[in-house]
Short mmCIF file of C-alpha atoms in Angstrom, two decimals:
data_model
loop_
_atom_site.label_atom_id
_atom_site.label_comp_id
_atom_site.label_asym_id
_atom_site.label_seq_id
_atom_site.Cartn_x
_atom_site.Cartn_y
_atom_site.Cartn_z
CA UNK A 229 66.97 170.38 13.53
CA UNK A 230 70.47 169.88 14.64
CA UNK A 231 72.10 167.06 13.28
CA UNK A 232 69.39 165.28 12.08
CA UNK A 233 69.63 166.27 8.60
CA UNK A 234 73.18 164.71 8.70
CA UNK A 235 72.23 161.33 10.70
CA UNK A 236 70.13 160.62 7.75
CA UNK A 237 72.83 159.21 5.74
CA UNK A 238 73.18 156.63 7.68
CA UNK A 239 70.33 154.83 6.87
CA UNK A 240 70.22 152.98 3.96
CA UNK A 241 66.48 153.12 3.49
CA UNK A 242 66.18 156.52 3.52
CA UNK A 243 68.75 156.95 1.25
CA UNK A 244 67.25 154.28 -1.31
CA UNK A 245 63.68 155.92 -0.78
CA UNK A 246 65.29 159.79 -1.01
CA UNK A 247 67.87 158.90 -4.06
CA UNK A 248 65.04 157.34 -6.27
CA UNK A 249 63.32 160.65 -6.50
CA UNK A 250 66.37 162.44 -6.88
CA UNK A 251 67.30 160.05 -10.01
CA UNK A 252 63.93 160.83 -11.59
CA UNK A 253 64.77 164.35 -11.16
CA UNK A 254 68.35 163.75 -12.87
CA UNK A 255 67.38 161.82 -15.59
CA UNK A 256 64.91 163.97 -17.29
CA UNK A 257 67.02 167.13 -16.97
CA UNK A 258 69.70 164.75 -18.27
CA UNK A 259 67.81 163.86 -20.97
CA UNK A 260 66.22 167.28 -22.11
CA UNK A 261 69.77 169.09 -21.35
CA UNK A 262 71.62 166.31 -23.69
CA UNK A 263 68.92 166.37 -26.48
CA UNK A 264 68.81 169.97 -26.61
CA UNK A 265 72.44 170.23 -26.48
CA UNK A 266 73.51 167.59 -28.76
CA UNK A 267 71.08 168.40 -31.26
CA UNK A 268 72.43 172.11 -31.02
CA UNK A 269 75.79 171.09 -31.55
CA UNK A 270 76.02 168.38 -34.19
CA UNK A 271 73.16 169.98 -36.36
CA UNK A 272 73.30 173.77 -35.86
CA UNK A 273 76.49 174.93 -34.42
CA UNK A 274 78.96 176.45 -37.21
CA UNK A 275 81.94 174.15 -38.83
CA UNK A 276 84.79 175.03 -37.80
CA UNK A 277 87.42 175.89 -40.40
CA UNK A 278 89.98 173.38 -40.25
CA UNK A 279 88.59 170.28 -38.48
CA UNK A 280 85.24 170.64 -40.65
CA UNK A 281 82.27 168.76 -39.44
CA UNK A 282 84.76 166.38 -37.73
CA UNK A 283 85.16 168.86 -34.44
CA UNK A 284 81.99 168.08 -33.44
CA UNK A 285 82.70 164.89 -31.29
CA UNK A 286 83.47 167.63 -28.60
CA UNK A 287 80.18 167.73 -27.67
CA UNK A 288 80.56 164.08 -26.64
CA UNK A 289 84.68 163.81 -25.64
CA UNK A 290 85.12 167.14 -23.48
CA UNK A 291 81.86 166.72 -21.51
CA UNK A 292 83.16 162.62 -21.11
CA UNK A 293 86.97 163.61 -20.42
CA UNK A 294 86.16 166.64 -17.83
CA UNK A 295 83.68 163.46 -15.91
CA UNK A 296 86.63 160.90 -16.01
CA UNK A 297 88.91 163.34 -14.37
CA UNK A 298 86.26 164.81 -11.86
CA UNK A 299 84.82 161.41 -10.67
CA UNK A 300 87.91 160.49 -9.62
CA UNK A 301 88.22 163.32 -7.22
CA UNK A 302 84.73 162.95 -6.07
CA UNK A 303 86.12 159.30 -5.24
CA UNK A 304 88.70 160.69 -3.28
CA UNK A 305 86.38 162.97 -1.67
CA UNK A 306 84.15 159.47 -0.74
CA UNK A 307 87.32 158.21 0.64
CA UNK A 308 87.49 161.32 3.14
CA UNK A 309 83.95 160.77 4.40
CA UNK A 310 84.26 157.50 4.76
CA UNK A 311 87.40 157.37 6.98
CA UNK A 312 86.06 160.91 8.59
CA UNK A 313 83.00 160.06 9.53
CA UNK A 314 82.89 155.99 8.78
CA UNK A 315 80.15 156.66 6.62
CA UNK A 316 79.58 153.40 4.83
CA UNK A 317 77.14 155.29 1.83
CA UNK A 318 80.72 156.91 0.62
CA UNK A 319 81.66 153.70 0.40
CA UNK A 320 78.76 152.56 -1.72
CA UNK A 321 79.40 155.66 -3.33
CA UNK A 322 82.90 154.52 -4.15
CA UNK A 323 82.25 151.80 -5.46
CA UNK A 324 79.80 153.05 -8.20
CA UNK A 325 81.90 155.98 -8.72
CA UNK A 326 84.89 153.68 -9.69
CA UNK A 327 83.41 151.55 -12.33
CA UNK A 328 81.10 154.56 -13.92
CA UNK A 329 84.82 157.02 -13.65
CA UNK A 330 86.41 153.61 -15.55
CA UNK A 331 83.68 153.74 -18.30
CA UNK A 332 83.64 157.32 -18.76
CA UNK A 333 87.77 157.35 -18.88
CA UNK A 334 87.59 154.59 -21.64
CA UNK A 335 84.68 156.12 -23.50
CA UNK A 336 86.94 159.40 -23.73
CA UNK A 337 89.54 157.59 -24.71
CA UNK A 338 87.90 155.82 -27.51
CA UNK A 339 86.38 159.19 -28.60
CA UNK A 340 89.72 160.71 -28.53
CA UNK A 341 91.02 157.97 -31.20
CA UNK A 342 88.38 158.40 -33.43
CA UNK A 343 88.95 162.20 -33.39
CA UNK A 344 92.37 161.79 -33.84
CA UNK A 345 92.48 160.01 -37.23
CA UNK A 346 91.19 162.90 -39.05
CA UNK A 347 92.42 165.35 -37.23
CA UNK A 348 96.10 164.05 -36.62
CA UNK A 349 96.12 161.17 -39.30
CA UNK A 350 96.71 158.35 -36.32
CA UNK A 351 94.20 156.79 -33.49
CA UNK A 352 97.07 156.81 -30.92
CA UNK A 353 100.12 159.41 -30.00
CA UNK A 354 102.32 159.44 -26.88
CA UNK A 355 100.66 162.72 -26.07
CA UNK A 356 100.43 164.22 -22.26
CA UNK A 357 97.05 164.06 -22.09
CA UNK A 358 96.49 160.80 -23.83
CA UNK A 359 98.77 159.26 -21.56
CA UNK A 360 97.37 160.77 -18.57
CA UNK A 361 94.57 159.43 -19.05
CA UNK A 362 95.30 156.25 -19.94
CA UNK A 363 96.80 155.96 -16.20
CA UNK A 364 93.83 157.33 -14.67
CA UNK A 365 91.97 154.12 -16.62
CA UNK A 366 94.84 151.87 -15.18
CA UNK A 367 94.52 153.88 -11.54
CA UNK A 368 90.60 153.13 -11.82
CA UNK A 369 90.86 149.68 -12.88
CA UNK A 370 92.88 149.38 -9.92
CA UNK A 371 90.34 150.59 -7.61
CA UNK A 372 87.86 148.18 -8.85
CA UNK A 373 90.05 145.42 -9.31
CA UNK A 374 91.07 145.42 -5.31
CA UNK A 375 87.76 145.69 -4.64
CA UNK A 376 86.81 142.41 -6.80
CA UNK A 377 89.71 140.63 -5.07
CA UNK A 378 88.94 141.09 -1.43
CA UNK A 379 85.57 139.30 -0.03
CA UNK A 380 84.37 141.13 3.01
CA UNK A 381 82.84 144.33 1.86
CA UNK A 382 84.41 146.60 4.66
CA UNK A 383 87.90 145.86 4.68
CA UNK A 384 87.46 146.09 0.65
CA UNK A 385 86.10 149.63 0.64
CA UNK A 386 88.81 150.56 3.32
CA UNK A 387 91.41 149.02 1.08
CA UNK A 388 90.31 150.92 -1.58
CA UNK A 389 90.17 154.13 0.13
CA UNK A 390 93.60 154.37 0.76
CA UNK A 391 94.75 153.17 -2.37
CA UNK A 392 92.42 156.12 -3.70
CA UNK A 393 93.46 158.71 -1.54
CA UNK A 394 97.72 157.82 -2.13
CA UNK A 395 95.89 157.93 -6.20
CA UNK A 396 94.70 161.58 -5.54
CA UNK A 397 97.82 162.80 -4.10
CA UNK A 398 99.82 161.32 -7.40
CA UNK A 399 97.53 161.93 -9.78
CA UNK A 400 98.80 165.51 -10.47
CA UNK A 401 102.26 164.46 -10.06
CA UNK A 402 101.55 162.33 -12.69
CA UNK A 403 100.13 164.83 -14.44
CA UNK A 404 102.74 166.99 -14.97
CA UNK A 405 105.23 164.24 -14.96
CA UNK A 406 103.54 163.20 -17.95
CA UNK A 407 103.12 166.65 -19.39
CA UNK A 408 106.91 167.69 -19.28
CA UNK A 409 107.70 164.01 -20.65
CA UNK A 410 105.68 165.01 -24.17
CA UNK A 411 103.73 167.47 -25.23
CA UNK A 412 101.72 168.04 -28.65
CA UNK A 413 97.88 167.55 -27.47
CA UNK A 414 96.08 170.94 -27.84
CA UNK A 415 95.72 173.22 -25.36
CA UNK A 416 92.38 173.00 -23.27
CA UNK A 417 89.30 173.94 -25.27
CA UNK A 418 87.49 175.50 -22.23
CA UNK A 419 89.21 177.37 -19.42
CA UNK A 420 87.66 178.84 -16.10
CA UNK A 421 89.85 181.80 -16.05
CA UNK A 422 89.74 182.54 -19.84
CA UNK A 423 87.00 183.62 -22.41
CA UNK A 424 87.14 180.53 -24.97
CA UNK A 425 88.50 180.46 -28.36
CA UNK A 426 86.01 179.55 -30.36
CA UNK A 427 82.38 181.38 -31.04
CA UNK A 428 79.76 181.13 -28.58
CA UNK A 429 77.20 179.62 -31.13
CA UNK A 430 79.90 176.64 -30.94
CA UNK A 431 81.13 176.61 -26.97
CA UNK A 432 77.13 177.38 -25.66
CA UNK A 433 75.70 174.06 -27.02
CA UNK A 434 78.95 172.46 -25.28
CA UNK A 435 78.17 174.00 -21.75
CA UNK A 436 74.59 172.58 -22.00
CA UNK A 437 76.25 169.01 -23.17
CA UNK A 438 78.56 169.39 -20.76
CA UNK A 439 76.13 169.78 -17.86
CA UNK A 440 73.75 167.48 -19.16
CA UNK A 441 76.65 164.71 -18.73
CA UNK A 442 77.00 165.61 -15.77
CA UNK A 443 73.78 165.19 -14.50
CA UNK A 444 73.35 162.42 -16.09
CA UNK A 445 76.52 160.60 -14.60
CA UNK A 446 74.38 161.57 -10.83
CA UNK A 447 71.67 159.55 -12.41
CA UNK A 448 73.95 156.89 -13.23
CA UNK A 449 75.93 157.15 -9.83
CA UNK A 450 72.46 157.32 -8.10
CA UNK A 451 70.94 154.03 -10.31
CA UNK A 452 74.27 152.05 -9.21
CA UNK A 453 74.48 152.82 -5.70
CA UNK A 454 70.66 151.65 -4.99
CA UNK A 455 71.69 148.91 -6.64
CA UNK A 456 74.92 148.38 -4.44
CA UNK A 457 72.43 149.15 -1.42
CA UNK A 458 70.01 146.56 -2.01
CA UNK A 459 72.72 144.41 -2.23
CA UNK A 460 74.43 144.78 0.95
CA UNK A 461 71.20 145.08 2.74
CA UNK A 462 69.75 141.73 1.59
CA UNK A 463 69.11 140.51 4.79
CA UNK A 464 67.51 143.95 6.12
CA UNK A 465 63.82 143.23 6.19
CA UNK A 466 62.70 146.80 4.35
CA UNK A 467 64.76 145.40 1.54
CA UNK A 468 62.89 141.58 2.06
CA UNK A 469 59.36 143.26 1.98
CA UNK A 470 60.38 145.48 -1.10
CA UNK A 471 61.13 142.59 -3.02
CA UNK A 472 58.18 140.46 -1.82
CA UNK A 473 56.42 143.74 -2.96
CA UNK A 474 57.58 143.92 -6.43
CA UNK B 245 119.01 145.44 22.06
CA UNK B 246 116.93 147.89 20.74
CA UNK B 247 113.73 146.93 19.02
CA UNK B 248 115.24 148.19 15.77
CA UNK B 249 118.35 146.19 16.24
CA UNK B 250 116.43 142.79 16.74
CA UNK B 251 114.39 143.66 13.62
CA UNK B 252 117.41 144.02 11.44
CA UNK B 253 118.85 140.96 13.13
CA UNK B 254 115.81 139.04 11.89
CA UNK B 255 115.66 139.73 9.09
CA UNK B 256 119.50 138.66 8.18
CA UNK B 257 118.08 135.57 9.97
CA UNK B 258 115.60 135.37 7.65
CA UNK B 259 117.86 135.73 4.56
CA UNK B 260 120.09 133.57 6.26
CA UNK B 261 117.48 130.69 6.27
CA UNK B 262 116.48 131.35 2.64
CA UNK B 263 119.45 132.75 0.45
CA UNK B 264 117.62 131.67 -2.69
CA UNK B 265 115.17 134.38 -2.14
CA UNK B 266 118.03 137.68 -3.18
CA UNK B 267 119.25 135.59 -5.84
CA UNK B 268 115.85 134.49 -8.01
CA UNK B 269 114.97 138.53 -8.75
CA UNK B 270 118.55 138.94 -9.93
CA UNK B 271 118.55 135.53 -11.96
CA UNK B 272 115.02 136.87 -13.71
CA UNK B 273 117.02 140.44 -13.85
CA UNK B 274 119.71 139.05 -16.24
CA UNK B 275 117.37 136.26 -17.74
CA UNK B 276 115.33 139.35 -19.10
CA UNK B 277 118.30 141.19 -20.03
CA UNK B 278 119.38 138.12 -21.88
CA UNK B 279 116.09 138.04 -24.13
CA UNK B 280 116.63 141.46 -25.41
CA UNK B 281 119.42 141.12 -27.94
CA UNK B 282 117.72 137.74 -28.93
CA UNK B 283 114.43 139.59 -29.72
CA UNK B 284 116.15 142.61 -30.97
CA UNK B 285 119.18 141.84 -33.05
CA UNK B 286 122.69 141.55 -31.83
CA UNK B 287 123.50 145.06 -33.37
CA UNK B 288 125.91 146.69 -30.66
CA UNK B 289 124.47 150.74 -31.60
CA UNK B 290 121.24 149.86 -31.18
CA UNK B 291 121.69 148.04 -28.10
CA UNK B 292 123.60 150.81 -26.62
CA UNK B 293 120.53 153.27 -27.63
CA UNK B 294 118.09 150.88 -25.71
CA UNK B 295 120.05 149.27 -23.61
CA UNK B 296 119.75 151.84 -20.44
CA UNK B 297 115.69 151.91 -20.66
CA UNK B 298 115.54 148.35 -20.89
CA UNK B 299 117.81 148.13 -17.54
CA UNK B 300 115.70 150.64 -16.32
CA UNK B 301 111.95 148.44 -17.22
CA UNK B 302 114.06 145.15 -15.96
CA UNK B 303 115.49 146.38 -12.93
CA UNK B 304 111.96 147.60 -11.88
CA UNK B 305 110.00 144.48 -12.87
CA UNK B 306 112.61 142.70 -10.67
CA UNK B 307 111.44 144.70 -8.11
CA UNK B 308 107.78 144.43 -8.07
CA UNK B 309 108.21 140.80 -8.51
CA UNK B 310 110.77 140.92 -5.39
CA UNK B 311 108.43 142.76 -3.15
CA UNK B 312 104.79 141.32 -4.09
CA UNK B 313 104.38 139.40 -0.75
CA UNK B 314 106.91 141.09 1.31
CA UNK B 315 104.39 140.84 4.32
CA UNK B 316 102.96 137.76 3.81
CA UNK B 317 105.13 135.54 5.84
CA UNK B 318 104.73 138.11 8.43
CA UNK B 319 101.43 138.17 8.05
CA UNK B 320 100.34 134.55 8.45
CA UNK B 321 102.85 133.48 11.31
CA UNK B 322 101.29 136.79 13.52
CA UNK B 323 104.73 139.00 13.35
CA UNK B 324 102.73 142.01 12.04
CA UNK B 325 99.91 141.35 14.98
CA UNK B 326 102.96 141.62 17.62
CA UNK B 327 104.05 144.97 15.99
CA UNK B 328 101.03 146.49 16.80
CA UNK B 329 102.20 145.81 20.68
CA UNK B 330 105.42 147.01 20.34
CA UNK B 331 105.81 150.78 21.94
CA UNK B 332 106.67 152.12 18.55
CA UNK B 333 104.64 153.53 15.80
CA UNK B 334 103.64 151.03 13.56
CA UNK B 335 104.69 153.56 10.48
CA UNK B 336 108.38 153.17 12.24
CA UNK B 337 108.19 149.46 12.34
CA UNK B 338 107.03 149.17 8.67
CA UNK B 339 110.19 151.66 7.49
CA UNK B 340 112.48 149.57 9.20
CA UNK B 341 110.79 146.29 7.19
CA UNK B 342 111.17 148.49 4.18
CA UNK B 343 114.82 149.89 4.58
CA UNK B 344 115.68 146.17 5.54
CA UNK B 345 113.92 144.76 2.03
CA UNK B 346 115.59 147.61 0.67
CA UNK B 347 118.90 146.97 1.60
CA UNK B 348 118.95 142.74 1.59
CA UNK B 349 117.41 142.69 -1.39
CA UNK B 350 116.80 145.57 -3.49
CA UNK B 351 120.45 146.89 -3.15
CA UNK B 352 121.77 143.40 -4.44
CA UNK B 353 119.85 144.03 -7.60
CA UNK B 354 121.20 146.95 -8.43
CA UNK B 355 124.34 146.02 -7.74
CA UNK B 356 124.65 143.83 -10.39
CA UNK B 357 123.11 146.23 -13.15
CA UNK B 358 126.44 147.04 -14.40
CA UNK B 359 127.20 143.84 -15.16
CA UNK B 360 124.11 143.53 -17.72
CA UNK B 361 124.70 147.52 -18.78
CA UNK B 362 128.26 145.81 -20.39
CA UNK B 363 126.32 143.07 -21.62
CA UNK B 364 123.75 145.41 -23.78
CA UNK B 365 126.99 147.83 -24.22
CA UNK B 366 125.80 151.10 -22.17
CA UNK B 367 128.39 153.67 -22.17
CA UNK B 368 130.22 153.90 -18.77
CA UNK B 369 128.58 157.55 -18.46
CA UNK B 370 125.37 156.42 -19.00
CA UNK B 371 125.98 153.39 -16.81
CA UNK B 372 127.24 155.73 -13.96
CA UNK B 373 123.45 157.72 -14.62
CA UNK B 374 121.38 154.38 -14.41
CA UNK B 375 123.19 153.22 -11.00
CA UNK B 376 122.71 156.84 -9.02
CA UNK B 377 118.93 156.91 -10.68
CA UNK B 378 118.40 153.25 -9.52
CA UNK B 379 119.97 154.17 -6.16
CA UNK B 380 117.74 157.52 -6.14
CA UNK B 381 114.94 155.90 -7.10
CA UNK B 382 114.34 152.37 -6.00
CA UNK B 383 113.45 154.00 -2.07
CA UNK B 384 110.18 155.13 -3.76
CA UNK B 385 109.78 152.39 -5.70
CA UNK B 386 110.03 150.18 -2.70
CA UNK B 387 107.73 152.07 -0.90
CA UNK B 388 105.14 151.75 -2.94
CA UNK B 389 105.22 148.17 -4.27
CA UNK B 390 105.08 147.54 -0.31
CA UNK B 391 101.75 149.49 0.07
CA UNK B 392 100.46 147.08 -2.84
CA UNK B 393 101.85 144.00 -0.73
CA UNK B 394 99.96 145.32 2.35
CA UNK B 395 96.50 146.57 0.81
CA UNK B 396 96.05 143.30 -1.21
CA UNK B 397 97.45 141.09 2.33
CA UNK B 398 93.72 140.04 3.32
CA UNK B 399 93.07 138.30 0.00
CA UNK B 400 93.65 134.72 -0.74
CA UNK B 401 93.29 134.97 -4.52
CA UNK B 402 94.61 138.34 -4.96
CA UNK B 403 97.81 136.98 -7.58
CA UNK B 404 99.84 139.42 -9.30
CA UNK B 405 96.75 142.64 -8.32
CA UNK B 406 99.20 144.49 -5.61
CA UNK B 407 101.51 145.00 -8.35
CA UNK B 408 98.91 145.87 -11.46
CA UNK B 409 97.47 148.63 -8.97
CA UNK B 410 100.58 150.33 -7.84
CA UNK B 411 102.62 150.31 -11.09
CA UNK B 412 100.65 153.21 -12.50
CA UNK B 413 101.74 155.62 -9.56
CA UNK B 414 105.69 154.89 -10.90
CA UNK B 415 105.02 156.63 -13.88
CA UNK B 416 106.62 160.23 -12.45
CA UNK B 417 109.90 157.77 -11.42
CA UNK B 418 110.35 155.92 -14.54
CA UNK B 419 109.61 159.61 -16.47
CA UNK B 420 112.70 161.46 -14.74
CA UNK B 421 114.74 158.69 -14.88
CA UNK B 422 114.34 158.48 -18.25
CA UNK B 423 114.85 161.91 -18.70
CA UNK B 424 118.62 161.80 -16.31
CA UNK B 425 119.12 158.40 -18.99
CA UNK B 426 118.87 160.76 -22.05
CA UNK B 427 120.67 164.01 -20.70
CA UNK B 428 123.63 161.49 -19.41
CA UNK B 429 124.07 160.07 -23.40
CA UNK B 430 123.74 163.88 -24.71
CA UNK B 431 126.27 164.69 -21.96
CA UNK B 432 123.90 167.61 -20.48
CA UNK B 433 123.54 168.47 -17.45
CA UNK B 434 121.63 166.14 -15.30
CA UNK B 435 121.29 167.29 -11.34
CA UNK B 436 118.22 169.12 -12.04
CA UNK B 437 116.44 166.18 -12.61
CA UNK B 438 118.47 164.13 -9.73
CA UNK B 439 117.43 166.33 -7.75
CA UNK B 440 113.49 165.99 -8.58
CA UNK B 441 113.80 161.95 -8.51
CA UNK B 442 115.52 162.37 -4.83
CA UNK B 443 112.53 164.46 -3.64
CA UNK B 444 110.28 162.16 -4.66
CA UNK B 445 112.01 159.68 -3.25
CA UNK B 446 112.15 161.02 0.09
CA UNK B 447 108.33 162.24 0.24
CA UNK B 448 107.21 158.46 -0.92
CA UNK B 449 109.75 157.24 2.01
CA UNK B 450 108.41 159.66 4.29
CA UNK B 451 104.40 159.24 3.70
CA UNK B 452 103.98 155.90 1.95
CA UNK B 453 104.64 153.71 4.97
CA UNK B 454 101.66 155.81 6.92
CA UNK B 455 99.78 154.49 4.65
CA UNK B 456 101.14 150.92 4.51
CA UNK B 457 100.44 150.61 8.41
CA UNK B 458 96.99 151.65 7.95
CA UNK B 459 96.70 148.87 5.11
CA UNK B 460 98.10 146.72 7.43
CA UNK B 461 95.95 147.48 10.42
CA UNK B 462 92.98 147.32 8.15
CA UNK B 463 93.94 143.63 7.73
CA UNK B 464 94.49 142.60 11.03
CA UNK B 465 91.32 144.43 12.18
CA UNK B 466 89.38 141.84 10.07
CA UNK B 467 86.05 143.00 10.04
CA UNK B 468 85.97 145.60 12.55
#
C-alpha cells in the first residue's frame, strides 16, 4: 500500500480515466438531488409571509453564493498542494476552479439583483455582502486574467498561486472591512451553529439544493479539468491514441 | 559600503538619470485633481464634501500607475538575477527596492497633496487627516502594487493586469481611510482607526515582499 495511493495523482492518465467515472457518479446525484430539490422548493415549500412567492430564488442564490465563497478557498487549498507537494493536478485544478468560482460569483450576483427589486425596490445597494462579493468576482477575474496573460503554463499556475494564497489571507480582511464600512444585507439565512429561522418544510428542500450544487459544481470542476488535462498532455501518446480512438 | 548603502545609492543614481520619472505621477496627480471641479461644478461646499475622497482615489491611482513596472528595468538588464547572489535574503533586497520607491517617489506625491486639498478647498483638519492616512497608508499600498509588478514581470503583453489584480486587495485601506476622512470633518475621534490602517500597514510591509521575492524568483526560474 504505502504511498501508492498518493503517487497516483501524478499521473495524468489515471486521473482522466479515474475522474470520468467519478463525474458520471456526480452528475446524476447532481441531477436527481437538484430536481428533487428544486421542484420541492419552488412548487411545494410554504410562501413566506412577507417576500411572497418571490423568496424562493434561495433555492438557487444561497446554494450559488455559499459555492462562490467556498471555491475560492478550495483554490487556495490547490495553491497549498501545489507549492507543497508540486503537484501539477492542483494546478489544473486551479485553473478550472477559477473560472467555474467566477461564474458561480456572477451568477449569485445576478440572482441577488433580481431578488432585490422586489424585495428592496432596487437591483443594486452598497451593502456588505454585495460588495464583498463583488471583490471576490474582481479577486477571481484576477486569477484568471494572470493566467491568460502569461504563456508558459508553469510559471502561470505558480503566478497564480501566490496571488491566490496573498487573496485568501485578505479575503476576510476584506470581509469585515467591508462589513463595518455598511451594513443593511440580512443576516445569514443558514447558520452552522444555529437552528434556522424559517420552517423546515422551507430550509429542507434548500439543504438538498444546496448539496445538489455542490455536487454538481465537482461535476463541473471534474468536466473542466479533463479538459485542461487533455490539453496540456497533447503530445503524451495515451492522449494521441484516445483521440485517434474517438 | 554596505550592500544596502550601494542599493540606495543606485537608486538616487537612477532618479538622478531620469528626474522626469517622480514628476509625471504628480503631474497626472494634479491633472486629475484639476478635472474634478470641471466635471463637478465649481461649487466650493461641495467640493470641500468630496474633495478629501477624491485626493484619496487620485493619490492612489498615482500610485499604481507609479509602481506598475517598478521591476522591469531591473528585470531585463539582469539586476534582479544578481540579487539572488547577493548574501542577503532576497525578501531584504526587495524591501529595500520598496522603501527606496517609497521614499523617491511615493513620498513626493504625497507631499504635494496639500497643495490640491487647497485647490478642492479641504479643511486644514481634514487636510492634516488625509496626509497622516496617506503617510500610514501608502507602505501597504506600495507593497502590494509591487507584488502586482513582480507576478505579472514574465509577461510581454501583460499592460495595465498587475494593477487590475491587486487593486481589489486595497479595499480594507481605502475603507479606514475613508472612515479617519469622515471622523476628521465630524471632529471625532480618529486614532482608533489610525491605529488599524498602521497595522495593516506594517503586516503588508512585513509579509508582502516574501511574497514578491517568490514572484520574482518564479520569473527568473523560467520554466523550472
Amino acid at each position: 500500500m504505502g504511498w501508492r495511493w498518493f503517487h497516483q495523482w501524478g499521473s495524468p492518465r489515471w486521473f482522466y480515466e479515474r475522474a470520468g467515472r467519478w463525474q458520471l457518479v456526480c452528475g446524476w446525484l447532481a441531477l436527481i438531488l437538484l430536481v428533487a430539490g428544486s421542484l420541492w422548493g419552488l412548487g411545494f415549500a410554504p410562501v413566506d409571509y412577507q417576500q411572497g412567492n418571490s423568496y424562493r430564488i434561495i433555492y438557487l442564490h444561497v446554494p450559488v453564493a455559499f459555492l462562490a465563497q467556498a471555491m475560492y478557498a478550495a483554490m487556495a487549498l490547490c495553491a497549498v498542494v501545489l507549492f507543497v507537494w508540486k503537484m501539477k493536478l492542483a494546478d489544473v485544478a486551479m485553473q478550472s476552479i477559477a473560472v467555474m468560482g467566477f461564474a458561480f460569483t456572477v451568477l449569485s450576483l445576478v440572482s441577488g439583483a433580481v431578488w432585490g427589486k422586489p424585495t428592496w425596490g432596487t437591483y443594486w445597494v452598497w451593502d456588505a455582502r454585495l460588495t464583498s462579493m463583488l471583490i471576490l468576482a474582481f479577486l477571481y477575474l484576477g486569477a484568471i486574467g494572470l493566467r491568460a496573460a502569461i504563456q508558459d503554463p508553469d510559471q502561470a499556475g505558480k503566478a497564480c498561486g501566490i496571488l491566490v494564497l496573498v487573496g485568501v489571507v485578505n479575503l476576510p480582511i476584506i470581509k469585515y472591512s467591508v462589513e463595518w464600512w455598511n451594513t443593511l444585507h440580512q443576516p445569514a439565512s443558514l447558520k452552522l451553529t444555529e437552528k434556522p429561522a424559517m420552517p423546515a418544510s422551507m430550509w429542507v428542500p434548500l439543504l438538498v439544493n444546496i448539496l445538489g450544487y455542490y455536487i454538481a459544481a465537482a461535476y463541473l470542476v471534474l468536466g473542466s479539468m479533463r479538459a485542461i488535462v487533455l490539453e496540456r498532455e497533447r503530445r503524451a501518446t495515451w492522449v494521441k491514441e484516445l483521440i485517434g480512438r474517438a | 559600503m554596505s550592500i544596502e548603502k550601494r542599493m540606495l545609492a543606485r537608486e538616487l543614481k537612477l532618479i538622478a538619470a531620469r528626474p522626469g520619472d517622480i514628476f509625471k505621477p504628480m503631474w497626472f496627480l494634479m491633472l486629475v485633481i484639476s478635472m474634478v471641479p470641471l466635471a463637478l461644478a465649481p461649487d466650493s461646499d461641495l467640493l470641500a464634501e468630496i474633495g478629501s475622497a477624491m485626493i484619496w482615489v487620485a493619490t492612489l491611482l498615482a500610485l499604481l500607475l507609479n509602481t506598475e513596472h517598478l521591476f522591469q528595468s531591473d528585470f531585463s538588464d539582469g539586476v534582479l538575477e544578481q540579487w539572488l547572489f547577493l548574501d542577503r535574503p532576497l525578501a531584504w533586497l526587495v524591501g529595500l527596492k520598496l522603501i527606496a520607491h517609497w521614499l523617491f517617489h511615493v513620498l513626493p506625491l504625497i507631499l504635494i497633496t496639500p497643495i490640491a486639498g487647497l485647490m478642492l478647498s479641504v479643511s486644514t483638519e481634514v487636510l492634516f487627516a488625509l496626509l497622516a492616512t496617506l503617510f500610514v497608508a501608502t507602505p501597504a499600498l506600495t507593497c502590494f502594487s509591487g507584488l502586482g509588478a513582480a507576478l505579472t514581470l514574465g509577461s510581454s503583453r501583460s499592460g495595465i493586469l498587475g494593477v487590475l489584480v491587486m487593486m481589489p486587495l486595497f479595499v480594507p485601506v481605502v475603507i479606514l481611510a475613508a472612515g479617519v476622512l469622515i471622523r476628521a470633518t465630524d471632529g471625532s475621534d480618529t486614532l482608533p482607526l489610525m491605529a488599524l490602517l498602521g497595522a495593516f500597514s506594517v503586516v503588508a510591509a512585513t509579509l508582502v515582499p516574501i511574497a514578491v521575492s517568490a514572484a520574482i524568483r518564479l520569473n527568473i526560474g523560467g520554466s523550472n
